[in-house]
Short mmCIF file of C-alpha atoms in Angstrom, two decimals:
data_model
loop_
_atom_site.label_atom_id
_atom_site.label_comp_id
_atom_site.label_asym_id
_atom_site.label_seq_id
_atom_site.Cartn_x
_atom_site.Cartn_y
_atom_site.Cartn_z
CA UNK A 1 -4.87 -6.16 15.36
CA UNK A 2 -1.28 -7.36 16.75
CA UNK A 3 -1.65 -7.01 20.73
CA UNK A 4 0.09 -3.79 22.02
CA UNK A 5 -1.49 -1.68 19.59
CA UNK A 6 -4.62 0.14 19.75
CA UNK A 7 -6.97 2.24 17.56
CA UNK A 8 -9.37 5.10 18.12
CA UNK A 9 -11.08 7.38 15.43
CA UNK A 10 -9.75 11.60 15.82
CA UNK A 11 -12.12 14.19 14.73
CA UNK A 12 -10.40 17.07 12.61
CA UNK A 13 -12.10 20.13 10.63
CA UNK A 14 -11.19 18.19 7.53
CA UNK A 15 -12.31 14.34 8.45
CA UNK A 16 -12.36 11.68 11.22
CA UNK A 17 -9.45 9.29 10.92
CA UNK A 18 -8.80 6.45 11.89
CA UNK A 19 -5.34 6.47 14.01
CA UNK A 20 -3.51 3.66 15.62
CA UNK A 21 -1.23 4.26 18.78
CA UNK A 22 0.70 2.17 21.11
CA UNK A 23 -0.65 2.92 24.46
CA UNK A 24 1.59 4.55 26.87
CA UNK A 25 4.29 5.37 25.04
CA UNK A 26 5.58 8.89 25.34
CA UNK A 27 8.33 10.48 23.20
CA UNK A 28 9.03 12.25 19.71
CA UNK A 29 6.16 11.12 17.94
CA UNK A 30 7.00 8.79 14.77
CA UNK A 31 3.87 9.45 12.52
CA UNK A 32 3.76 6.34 9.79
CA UNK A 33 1.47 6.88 6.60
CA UNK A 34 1.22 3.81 4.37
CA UNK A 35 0.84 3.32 0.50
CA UNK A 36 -1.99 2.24 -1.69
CA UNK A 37 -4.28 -0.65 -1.28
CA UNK A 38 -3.60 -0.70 2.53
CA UNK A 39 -3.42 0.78 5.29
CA UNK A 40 -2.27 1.82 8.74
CA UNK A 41 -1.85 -1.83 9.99
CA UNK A 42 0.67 -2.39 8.04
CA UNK A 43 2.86 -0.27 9.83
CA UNK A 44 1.54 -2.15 13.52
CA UNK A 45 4.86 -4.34 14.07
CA UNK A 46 7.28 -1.41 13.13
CA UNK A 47 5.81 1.02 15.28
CA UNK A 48 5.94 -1.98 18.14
CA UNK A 49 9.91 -1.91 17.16
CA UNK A 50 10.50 1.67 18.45
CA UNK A 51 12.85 2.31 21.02
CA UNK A 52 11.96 4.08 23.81
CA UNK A 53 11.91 7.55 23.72
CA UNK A 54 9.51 7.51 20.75
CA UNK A 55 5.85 7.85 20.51
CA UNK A 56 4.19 5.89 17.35
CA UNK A 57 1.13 6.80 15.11
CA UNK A 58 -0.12 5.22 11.75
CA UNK A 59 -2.65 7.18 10.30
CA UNK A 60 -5.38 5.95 7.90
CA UNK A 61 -5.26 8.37 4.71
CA UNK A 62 -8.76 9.23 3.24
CA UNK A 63 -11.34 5.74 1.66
CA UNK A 64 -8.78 3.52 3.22
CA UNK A 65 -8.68 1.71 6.96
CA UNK A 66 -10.76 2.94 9.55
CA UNK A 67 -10.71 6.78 8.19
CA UNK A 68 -13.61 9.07 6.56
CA UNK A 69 -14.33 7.52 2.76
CA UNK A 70 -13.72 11.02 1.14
CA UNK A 71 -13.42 11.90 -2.74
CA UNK A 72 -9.99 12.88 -3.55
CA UNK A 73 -9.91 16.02 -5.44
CA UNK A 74 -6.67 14.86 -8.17
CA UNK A 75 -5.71 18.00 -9.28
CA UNK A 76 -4.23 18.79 -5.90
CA UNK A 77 -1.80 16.31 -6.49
CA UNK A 78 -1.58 14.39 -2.75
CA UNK A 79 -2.52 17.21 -0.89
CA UNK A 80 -5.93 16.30 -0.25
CA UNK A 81 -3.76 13.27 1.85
CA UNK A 82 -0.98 15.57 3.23
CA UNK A 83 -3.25 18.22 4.51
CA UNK A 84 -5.37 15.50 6.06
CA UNK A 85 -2.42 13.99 7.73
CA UNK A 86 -1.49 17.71 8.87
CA UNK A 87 -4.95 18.01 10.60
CA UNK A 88 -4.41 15.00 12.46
CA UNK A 89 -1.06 16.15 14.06
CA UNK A 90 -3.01 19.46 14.76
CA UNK A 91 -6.00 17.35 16.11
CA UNK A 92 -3.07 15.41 18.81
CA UNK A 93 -1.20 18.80 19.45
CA UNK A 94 2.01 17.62 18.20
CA UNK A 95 3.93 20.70 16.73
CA UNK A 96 6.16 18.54 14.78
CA UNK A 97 7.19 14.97 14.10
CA UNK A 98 9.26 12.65 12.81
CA UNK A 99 7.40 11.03 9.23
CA UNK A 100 7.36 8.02 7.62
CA UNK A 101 5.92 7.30 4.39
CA UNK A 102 5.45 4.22 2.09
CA UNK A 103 5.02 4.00 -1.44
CA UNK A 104 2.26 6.44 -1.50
CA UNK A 105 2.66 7.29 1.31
CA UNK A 106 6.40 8.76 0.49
CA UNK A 107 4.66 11.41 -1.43
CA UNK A 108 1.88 12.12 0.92
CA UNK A 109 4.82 12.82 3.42
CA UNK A 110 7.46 14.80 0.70
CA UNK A 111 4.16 16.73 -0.34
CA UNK A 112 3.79 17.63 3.39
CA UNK A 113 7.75 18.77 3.90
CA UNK A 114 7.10 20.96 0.83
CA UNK A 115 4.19 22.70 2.52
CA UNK A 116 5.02 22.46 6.07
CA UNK A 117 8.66 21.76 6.37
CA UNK A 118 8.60 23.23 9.86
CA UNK A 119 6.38 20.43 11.06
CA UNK A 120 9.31 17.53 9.87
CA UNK A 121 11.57 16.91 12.07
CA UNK A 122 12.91 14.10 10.06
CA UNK A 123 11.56 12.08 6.55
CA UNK A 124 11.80 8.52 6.15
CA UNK A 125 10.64 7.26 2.83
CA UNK A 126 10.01 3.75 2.13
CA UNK A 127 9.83 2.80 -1.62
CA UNK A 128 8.26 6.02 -2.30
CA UNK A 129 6.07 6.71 -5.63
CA UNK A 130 8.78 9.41 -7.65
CA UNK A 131 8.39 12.81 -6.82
CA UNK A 132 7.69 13.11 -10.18
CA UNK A 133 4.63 10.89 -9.41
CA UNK A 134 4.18 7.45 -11.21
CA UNK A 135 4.36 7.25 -14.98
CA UNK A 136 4.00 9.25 -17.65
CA UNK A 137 7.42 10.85 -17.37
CA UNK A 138 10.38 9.98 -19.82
CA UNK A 139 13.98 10.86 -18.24
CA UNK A 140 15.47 11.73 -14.94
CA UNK A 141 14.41 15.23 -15.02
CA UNK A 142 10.60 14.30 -15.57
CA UNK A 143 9.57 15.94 -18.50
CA UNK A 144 6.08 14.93 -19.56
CA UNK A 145 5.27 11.74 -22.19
CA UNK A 146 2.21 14.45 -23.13
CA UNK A 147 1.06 17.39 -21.26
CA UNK A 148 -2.39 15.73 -20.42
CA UNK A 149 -0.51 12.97 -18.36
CA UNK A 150 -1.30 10.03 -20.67
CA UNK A 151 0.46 6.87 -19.57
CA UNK A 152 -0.02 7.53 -16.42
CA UNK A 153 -3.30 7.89 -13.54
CA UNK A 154 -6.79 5.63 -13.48
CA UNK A 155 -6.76 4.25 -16.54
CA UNK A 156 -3.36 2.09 -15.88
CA UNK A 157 -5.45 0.57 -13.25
CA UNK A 158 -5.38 -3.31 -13.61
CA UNK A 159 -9.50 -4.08 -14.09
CA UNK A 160 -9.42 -7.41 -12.78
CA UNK A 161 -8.03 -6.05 -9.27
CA UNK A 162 -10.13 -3.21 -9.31
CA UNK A 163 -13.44 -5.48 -9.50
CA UNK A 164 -11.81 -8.56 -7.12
CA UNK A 165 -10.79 -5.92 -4.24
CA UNK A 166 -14.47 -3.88 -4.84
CA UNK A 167 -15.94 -7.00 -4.51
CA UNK A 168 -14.04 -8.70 -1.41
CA UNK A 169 -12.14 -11.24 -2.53
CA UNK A 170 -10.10 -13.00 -0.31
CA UNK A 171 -9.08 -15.89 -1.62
CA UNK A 172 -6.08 -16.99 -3.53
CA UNK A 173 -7.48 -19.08 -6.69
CA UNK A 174 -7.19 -15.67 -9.16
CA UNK A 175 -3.59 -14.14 -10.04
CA UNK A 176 -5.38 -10.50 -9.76
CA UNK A 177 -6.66 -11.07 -6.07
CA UNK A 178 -5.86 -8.78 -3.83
CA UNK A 179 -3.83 -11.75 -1.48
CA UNK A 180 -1.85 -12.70 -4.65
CA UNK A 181 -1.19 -9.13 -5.85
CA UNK A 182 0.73 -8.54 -2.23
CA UNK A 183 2.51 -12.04 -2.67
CA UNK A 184 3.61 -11.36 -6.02
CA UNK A 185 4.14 -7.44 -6.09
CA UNK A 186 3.92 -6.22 -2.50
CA UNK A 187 7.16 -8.58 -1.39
CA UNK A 188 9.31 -10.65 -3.33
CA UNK A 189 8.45 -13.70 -3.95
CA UNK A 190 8.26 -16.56 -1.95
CA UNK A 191 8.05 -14.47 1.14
CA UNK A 192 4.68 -14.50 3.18
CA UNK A 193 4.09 -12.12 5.08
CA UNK A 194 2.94 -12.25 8.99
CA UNK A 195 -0.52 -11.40 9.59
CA UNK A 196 -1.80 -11.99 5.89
CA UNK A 197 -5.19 -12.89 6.83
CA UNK A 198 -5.31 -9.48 8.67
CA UNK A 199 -3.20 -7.37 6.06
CA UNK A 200 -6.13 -8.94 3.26
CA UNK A 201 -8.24 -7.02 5.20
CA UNK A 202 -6.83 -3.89 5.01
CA UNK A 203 -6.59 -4.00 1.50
CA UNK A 204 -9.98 -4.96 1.03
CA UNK A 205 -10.79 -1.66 3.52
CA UNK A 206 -10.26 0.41 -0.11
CA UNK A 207 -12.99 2.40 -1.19
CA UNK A 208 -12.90 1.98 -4.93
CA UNK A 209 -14.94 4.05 -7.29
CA UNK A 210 -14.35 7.12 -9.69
CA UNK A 211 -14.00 9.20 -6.63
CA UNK A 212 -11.67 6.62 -4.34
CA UNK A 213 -9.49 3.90 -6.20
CA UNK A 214 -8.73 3.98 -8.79
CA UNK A 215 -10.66 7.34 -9.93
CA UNK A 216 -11.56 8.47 -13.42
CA UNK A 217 -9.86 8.58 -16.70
CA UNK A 218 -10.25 10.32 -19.85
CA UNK A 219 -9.46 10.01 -23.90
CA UNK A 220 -6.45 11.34 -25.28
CA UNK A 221 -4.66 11.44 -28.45
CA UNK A 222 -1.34 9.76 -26.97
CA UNK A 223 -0.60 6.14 -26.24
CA UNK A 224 -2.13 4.30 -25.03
CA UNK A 225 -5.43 6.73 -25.68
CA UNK A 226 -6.32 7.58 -21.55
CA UNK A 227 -5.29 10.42 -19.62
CA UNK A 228 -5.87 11.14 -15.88
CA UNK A 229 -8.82 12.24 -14.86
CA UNK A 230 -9.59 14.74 -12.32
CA UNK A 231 -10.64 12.48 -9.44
CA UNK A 232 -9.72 9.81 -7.36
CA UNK A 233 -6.41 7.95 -5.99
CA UNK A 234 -3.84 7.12 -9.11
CA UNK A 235 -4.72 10.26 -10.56
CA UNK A 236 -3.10 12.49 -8.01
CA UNK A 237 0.08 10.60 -8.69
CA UNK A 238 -0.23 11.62 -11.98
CA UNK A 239 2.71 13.87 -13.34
CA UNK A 240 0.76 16.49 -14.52
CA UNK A 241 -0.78 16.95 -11.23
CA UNK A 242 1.99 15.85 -8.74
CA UNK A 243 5.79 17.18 -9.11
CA UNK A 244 8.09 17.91 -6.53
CA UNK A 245 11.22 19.00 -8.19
CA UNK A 246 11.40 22.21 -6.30
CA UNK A 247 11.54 20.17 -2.66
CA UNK A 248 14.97 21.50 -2.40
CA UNK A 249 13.98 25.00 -1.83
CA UNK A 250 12.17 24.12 1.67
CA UNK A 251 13.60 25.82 4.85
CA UNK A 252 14.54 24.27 7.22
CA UNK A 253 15.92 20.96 5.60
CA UNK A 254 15.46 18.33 7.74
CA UNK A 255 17.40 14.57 7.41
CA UNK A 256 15.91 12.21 4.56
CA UNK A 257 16.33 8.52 4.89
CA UNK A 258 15.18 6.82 1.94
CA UNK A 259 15.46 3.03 2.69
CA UNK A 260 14.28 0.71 -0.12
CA UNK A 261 14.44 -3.24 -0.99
CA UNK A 262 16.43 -4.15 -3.56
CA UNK A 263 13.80 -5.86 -5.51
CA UNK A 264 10.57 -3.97 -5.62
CA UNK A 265 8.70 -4.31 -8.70
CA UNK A 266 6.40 -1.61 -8.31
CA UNK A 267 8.74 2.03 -7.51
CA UNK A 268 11.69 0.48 -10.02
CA UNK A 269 13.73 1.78 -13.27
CA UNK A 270 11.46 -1.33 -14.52
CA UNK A 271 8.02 -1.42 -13.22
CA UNK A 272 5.48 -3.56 -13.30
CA UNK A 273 3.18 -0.67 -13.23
CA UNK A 274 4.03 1.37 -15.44
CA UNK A 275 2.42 1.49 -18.86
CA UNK A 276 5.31 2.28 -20.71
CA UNK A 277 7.66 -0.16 -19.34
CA UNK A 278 4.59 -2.97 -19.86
CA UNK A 279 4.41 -1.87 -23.67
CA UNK A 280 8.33 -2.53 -24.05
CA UNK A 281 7.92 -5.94 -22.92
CA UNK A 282 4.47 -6.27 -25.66
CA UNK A 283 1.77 -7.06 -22.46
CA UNK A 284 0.30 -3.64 -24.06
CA UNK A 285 0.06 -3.03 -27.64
CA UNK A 286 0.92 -0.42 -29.87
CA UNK A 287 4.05 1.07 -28.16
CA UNK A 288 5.56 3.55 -29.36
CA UNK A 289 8.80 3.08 -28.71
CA UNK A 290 11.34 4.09 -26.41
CA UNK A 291 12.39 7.46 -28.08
CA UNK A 292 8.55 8.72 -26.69
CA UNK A 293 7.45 6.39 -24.16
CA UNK A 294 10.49 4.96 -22.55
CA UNK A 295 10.21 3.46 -18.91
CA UNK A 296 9.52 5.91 -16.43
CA UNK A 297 13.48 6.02 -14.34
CA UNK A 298 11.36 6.18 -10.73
CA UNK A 299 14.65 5.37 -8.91
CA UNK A 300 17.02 7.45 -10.78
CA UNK A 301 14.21 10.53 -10.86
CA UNK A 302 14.66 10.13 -6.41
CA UNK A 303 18.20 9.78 -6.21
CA UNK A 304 18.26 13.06 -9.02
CA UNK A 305 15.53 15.26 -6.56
CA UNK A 306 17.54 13.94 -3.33
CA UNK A 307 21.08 14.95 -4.80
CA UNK A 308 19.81 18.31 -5.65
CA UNK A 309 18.17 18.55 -2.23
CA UNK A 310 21.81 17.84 -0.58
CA UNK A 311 23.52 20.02 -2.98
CA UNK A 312 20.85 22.79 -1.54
CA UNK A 313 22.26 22.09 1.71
CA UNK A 314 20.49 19.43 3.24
CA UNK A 315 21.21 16.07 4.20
CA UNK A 316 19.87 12.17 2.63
CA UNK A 317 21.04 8.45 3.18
CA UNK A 318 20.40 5.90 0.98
CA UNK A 319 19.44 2.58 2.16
CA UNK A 320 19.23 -0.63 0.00
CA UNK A 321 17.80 -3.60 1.64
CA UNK A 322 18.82 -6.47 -0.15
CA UNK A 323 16.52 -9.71 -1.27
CA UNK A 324 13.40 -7.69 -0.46
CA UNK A 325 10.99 -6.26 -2.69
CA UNK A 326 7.88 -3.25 -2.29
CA UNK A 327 7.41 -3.60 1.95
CA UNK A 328 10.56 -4.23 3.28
CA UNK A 329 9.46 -3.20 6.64
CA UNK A 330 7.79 -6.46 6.39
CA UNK A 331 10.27 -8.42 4.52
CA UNK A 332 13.19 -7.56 6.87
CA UNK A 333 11.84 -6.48 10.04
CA UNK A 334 15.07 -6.21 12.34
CA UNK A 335 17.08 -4.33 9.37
CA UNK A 336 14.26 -2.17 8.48
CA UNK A 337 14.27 -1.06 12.28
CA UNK A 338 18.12 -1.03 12.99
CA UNK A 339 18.25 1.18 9.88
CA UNK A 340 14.84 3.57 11.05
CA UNK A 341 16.69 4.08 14.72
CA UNK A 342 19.22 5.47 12.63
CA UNK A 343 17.28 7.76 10.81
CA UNK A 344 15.34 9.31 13.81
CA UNK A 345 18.49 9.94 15.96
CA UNK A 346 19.87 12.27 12.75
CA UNK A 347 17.60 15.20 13.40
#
């Protein structure tokens, strides 16, 4: 753990998580969820970066860090994480906050303004999964590949990573370890990020299983023949189960900042990730074609949900950090900061 920040485990009527504070700071509190795969301490030198005046906390989501290795009930979309996070703030008495989210973490914290707006008092999202979750969705307005979610959830899940990060691998000499899946997809390439030894770790801290990461899958008649199944992590991203294209309608509206690198393979127009765009370029066989399974538009589906949620009356910056990719919070530290002071002082 980088020195200045400290952990400590918080008992709530829904789990005991595993939080991580900088001691004596007092302010607004800034609460930081991460994405997949990781975990709160990848937040620890951006939460170190905070001017005075705020209070930081990184919270471990459910099977991941130092928190409670629940199942994840999929059908609730992210709320199983969102409600979690919710019952920490209640657990610390904070009666709102400023949120962060990454990747998944984005939607944990959109899923929580659309439930408990009154609890934001601003949203920062950093590369966050589409609030039309990730894959399985064909145009800007998210209308479902199939109705069963195929192309999206567990069964996208890379094998090779599954069994390498189940299994503790932390070594380099395999292009599906866990250390070469966050140089090559987590950042852009070359870049290496500080603390990689310890960030390793916190990848490796993923439960995996049917009920954790990935979670189940299940046959279906459309390409590529899985569906999501009803448990575990990638399946509450899937689009049948997670859709925020009402998050307009929330009162009050606080300030969005969605800050993003430039590069990022994995939320893109073009992912890595996503089935569909990986059948276009023939690593998956039997595509389609783009008339049914075109690239899910994971950019243009945020900007679209963001534009209708000014038009509604409330207010979002867009923030493109160039030559970084996925984490760019680690990739470029002082600009990531700069541009999160901003987005704090708007509420």
């Amino acid at each position: 753990m980088v020195d200045g920040i400290v952990s400590s485990r918080i008992t709530t009527p829904r789990l005991t998580a595993q939080v991580l504070e900088v001691p004596e700071r007092a302010g607004e509190p800034v609460v930081f969820v991460h994405g997949n795969v990781s975990s709160g301490l990848f937040w620890q030198r951006q939460m170190l970066a905070l001017p005075a005046g705020y209070r930081p906390i990184a919270v471990d989501l459910r099977g991941f860090g130092g928190s409670d290795p629940l199942p994840v009930d999929a059908t609730r979309g992210l709320r199983d994480y969102s409600e979690d996070v919710e019952s920490v703030c209640a657990a610390l008495e904070l009666s709102d906050a400023h949120f962060v989210g990454w990747s998944m973490g984005g939607g944990v914290v959109m899923r929580l303004l659309r439930d408990r707006p009154t609890l934001v008092r601003t949203l920062t999202l950093v590369n966050p999964v589409s609030p039309y979750g990730f894959g399985g969705t064909r145009d800007a307005e998210g209308t479902l590949i199939s109705p069963d979610g195929a192309c999206a959830g567990a069964a996208g899940a890379n094998p090779d990573f599954v069994r390498r990060l189940s299994e503790g691998d932390r070594t380099d000499a395999d292009p599906f370890s866990p250390r070469n899946v966050m140089r090559t997809f987590y950042v852009k390439p070359p870049f290496v990020v500080p603390d990689e030894d310890e960030l390793v770790e916190s990848m490796l801290s993923t439960v995996t299983g049917e009920d954790n990461y990935p979670g189940d899958g299940r046959e279906s008649q459309t390409w590529p023949g899985a569906a999501p199944g009803t448990r575990g992590v990638l399946n509450t991203m899937a689009p049948n189960y997670f859709r925020l294209d009402d998050l307009h309608t929330v009162e009050p509206k606080p300030p969005i900042l969605w800050l993003r690198g430039a590069d990022d393979q994995i939320v893109s127009d073009t992912s890595m990730f996503d089935l569909a765009y990986l059948g276009q370029l023939g690593a998956i066989p039997g595509w389609p074609g783009a008339e049914t399974h075109p690239p899910q538009p994971m950019v243009t589906q945020t900007r679209a949900v963001l534009d209708q949620y000014a038009a509604a009356g409330g207010t979002y910056e867009e923030v493109v950090i160039a030559n970084s990719g996925h984490s760019p919070h680690l990739e470029a530290p002082a600009e990531f900061a700069a541009a999160l002071s901003r987005g704090l002082a708007m509420h």
